[in-house]
XYZ file of C-alpha atoms in Angstrom:
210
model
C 26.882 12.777 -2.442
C 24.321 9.858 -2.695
C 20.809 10.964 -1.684
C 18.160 8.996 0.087
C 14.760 8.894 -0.353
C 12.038 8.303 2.607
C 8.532 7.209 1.390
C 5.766 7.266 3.593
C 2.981 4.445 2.912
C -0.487 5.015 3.784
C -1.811 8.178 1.754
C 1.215 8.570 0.167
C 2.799 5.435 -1.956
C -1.153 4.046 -1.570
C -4.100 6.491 -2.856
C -6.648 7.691 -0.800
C -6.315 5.013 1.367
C -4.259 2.583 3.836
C -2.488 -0.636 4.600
C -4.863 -1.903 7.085
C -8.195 -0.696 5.521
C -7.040 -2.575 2.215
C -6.018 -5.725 4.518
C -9.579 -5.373 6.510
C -11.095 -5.203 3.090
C -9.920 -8.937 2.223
C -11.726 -9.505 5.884
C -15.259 -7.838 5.395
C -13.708 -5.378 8.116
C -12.975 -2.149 5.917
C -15.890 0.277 7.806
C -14.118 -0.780 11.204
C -10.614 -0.032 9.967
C -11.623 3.318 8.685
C -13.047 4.435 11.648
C -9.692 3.676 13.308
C -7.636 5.902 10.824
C -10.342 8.725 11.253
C -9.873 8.123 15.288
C -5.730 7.988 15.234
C -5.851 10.728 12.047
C -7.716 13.151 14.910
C -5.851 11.943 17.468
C -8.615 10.076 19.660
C -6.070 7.284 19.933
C -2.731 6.489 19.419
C -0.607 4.000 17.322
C -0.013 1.025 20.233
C -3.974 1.264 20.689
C -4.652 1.557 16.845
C -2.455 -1.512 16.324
C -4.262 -3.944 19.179
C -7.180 -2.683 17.673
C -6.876 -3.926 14.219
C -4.686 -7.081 15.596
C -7.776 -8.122 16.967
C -10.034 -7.763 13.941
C -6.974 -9.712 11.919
C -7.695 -12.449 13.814
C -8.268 -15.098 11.020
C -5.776 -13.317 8.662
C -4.072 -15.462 5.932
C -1.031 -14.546 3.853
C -3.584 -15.497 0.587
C -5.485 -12.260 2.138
C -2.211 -10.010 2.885
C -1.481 -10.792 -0.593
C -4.638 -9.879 -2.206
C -4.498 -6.743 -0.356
C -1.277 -5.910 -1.767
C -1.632 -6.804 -5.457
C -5.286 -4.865 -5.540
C -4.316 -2.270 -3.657
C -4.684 2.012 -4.907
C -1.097 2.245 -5.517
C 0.273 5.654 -7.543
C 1.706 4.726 -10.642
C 5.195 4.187 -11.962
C 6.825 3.206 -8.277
C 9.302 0.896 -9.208
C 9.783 2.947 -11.978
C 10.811 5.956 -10.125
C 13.380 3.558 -7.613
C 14.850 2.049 -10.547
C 16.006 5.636 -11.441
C 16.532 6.446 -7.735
C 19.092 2.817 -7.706
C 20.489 3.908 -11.285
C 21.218 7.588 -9.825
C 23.587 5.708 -7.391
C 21.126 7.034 -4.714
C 19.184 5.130 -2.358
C 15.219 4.561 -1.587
C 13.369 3.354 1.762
C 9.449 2.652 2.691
C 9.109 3.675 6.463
C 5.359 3.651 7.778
C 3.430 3.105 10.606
C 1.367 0.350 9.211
C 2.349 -3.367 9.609
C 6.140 -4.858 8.480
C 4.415 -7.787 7.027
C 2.582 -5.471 4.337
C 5.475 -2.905 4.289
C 8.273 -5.565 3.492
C 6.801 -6.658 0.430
C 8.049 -3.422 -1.258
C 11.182 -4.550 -0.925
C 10.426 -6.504 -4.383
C 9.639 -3.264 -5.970
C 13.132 -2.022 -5.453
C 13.051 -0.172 -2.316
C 16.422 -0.644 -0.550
C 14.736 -0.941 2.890
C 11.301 -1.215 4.100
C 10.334 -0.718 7.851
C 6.612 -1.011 9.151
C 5.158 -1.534 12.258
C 6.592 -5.328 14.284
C 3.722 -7.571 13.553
C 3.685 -11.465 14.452
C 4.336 -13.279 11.645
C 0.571 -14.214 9.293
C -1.475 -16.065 10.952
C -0.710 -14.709 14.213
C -0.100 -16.977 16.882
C 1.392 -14.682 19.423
C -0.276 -11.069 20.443
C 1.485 -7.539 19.313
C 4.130 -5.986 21.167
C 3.255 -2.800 21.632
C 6.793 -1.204 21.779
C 7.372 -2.210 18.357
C 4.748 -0.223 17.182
C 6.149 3.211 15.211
C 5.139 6.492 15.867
C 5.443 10.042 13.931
C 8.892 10.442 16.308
C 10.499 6.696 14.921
C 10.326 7.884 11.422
C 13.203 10.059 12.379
C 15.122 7.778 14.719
C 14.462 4.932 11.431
C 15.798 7.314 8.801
C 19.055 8.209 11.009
C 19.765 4.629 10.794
C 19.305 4.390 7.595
C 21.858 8.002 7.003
C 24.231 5.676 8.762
C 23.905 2.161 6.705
C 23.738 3.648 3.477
C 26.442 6.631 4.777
C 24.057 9.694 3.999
C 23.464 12.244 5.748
C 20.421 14.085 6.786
C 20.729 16.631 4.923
C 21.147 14.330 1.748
C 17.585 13.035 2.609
C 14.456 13.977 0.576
C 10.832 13.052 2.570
C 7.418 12.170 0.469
C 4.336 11.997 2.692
C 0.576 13.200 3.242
C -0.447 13.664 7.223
C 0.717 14.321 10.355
C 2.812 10.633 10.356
C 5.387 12.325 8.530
C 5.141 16.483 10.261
C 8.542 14.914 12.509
C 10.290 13.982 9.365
C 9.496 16.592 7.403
C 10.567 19.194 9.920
C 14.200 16.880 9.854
C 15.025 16.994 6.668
C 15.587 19.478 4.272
C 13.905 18.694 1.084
C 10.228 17.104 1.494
C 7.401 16.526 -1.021
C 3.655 16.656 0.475
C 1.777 13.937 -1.989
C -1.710 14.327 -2.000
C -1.527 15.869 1.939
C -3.902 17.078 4.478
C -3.842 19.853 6.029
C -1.124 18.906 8.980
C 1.564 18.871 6.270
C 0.523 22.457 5.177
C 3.823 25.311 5.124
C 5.817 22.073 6.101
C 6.767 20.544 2.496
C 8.825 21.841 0.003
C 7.554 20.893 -2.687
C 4.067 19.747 -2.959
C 2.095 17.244 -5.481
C -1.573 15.947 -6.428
C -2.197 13.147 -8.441
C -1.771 9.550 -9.059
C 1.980 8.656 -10.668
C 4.722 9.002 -7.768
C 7.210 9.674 -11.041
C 5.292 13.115 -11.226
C 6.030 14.065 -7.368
C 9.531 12.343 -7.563
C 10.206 14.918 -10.667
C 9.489 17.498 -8.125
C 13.459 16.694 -6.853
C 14.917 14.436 -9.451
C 17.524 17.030 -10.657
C 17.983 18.987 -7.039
C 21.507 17.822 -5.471
């Protein structure tokens, strides 16, 4: 049976750090974005109010800057390396964070099978966020059922890699999970658990478990 593998983004496939602070970084915004992700990380406010927020300090965004912030991003090492062996296993790979599709979606190039983020306006925005197409911690699963059903997987086929409470829902849905560099909310959670910077290292974790 074909296995699929659910990557979280910010913490996780991205060191130390996060879609939007490397986005608000291209800006001159990166001490405001922080201070978001310490206010949703503690739970002073939640992803629709975390998204307006950062939607409004986007507001002159360019897809020159969404690219920079991708290409000089923290990312682990050896990611498309690790789904090309995923794709040459004859298993499958997926990217499903809360942080914004536009970002998320270019990791489709790498090789992920699927990518889902966040429903953000198209760069530059000309219309506002919609607030129901924001994810939450809960979505992850409802997104990775979907997924069980286009790639026909189950759940219990499903391996999990994230690093905070974003992915404590997942986690506690499927039965094979990797905490990558985590906090403390992942803790007793993960089954396997990795620090470091090369995602081939955490991947090896499960690469011969069926």
């Amino acid at each position: 049976m074909a296995r699929l593998h659910l990557f979280d983004l910010d913490g996780t496939l991205l060191h130390g750090s996060t879609a939007p602070v490397q986005i608000s970084r291209q800006l001159g915004r990166e001490a405001e974005t922080v201070a978001l992700d310490r206010a949703i990380a503690e739970g002073r406010i939640g992803p629709p109010e975390y998204a307006a927020q950062v939607y409004d300090l986007w507001a002159d965004l360019t897809e020159a800057d969404v690219s920079a912030a991708f290409e000089t991003a923290p990312w682990l090492a050896r990611i498309r390396e690790v789904w090309a062996e995923i794709r040459s296993a004859g298993d499958y790979c997926a990217v499903v964070s809360l942080s914004p599709s536009f970002f998320v979606e270019r990791l489709l190039d790498w090789g992920a099978h699927a990518a889902h983020g966040s429903r953000f306006p198209a760069v530059p925005f000309t219309e506002p966020v919609d607030p129901s197409g924001v994810l939450s911690a809960a979505a992850k699963v409802t997104i990775a059922d979907r997924l069980c059903q286009d790639f026909g997987v189950a759940r219990a086929d499903c391996v999990a890699y994230g690093d905070s409470s974003s992915g404590k829902d997942l986690f506690a849905a499927v039965p094979v999970s990797v905490a990558v560099n985590a906090d403390a909310h992942l803790a007793g959670l993960a089954t396997h658990s990795y620090t470091g910077r090369d995602l081939w290292d955490a991947y090896s974790l499960v690469r011969s478990a069926r």
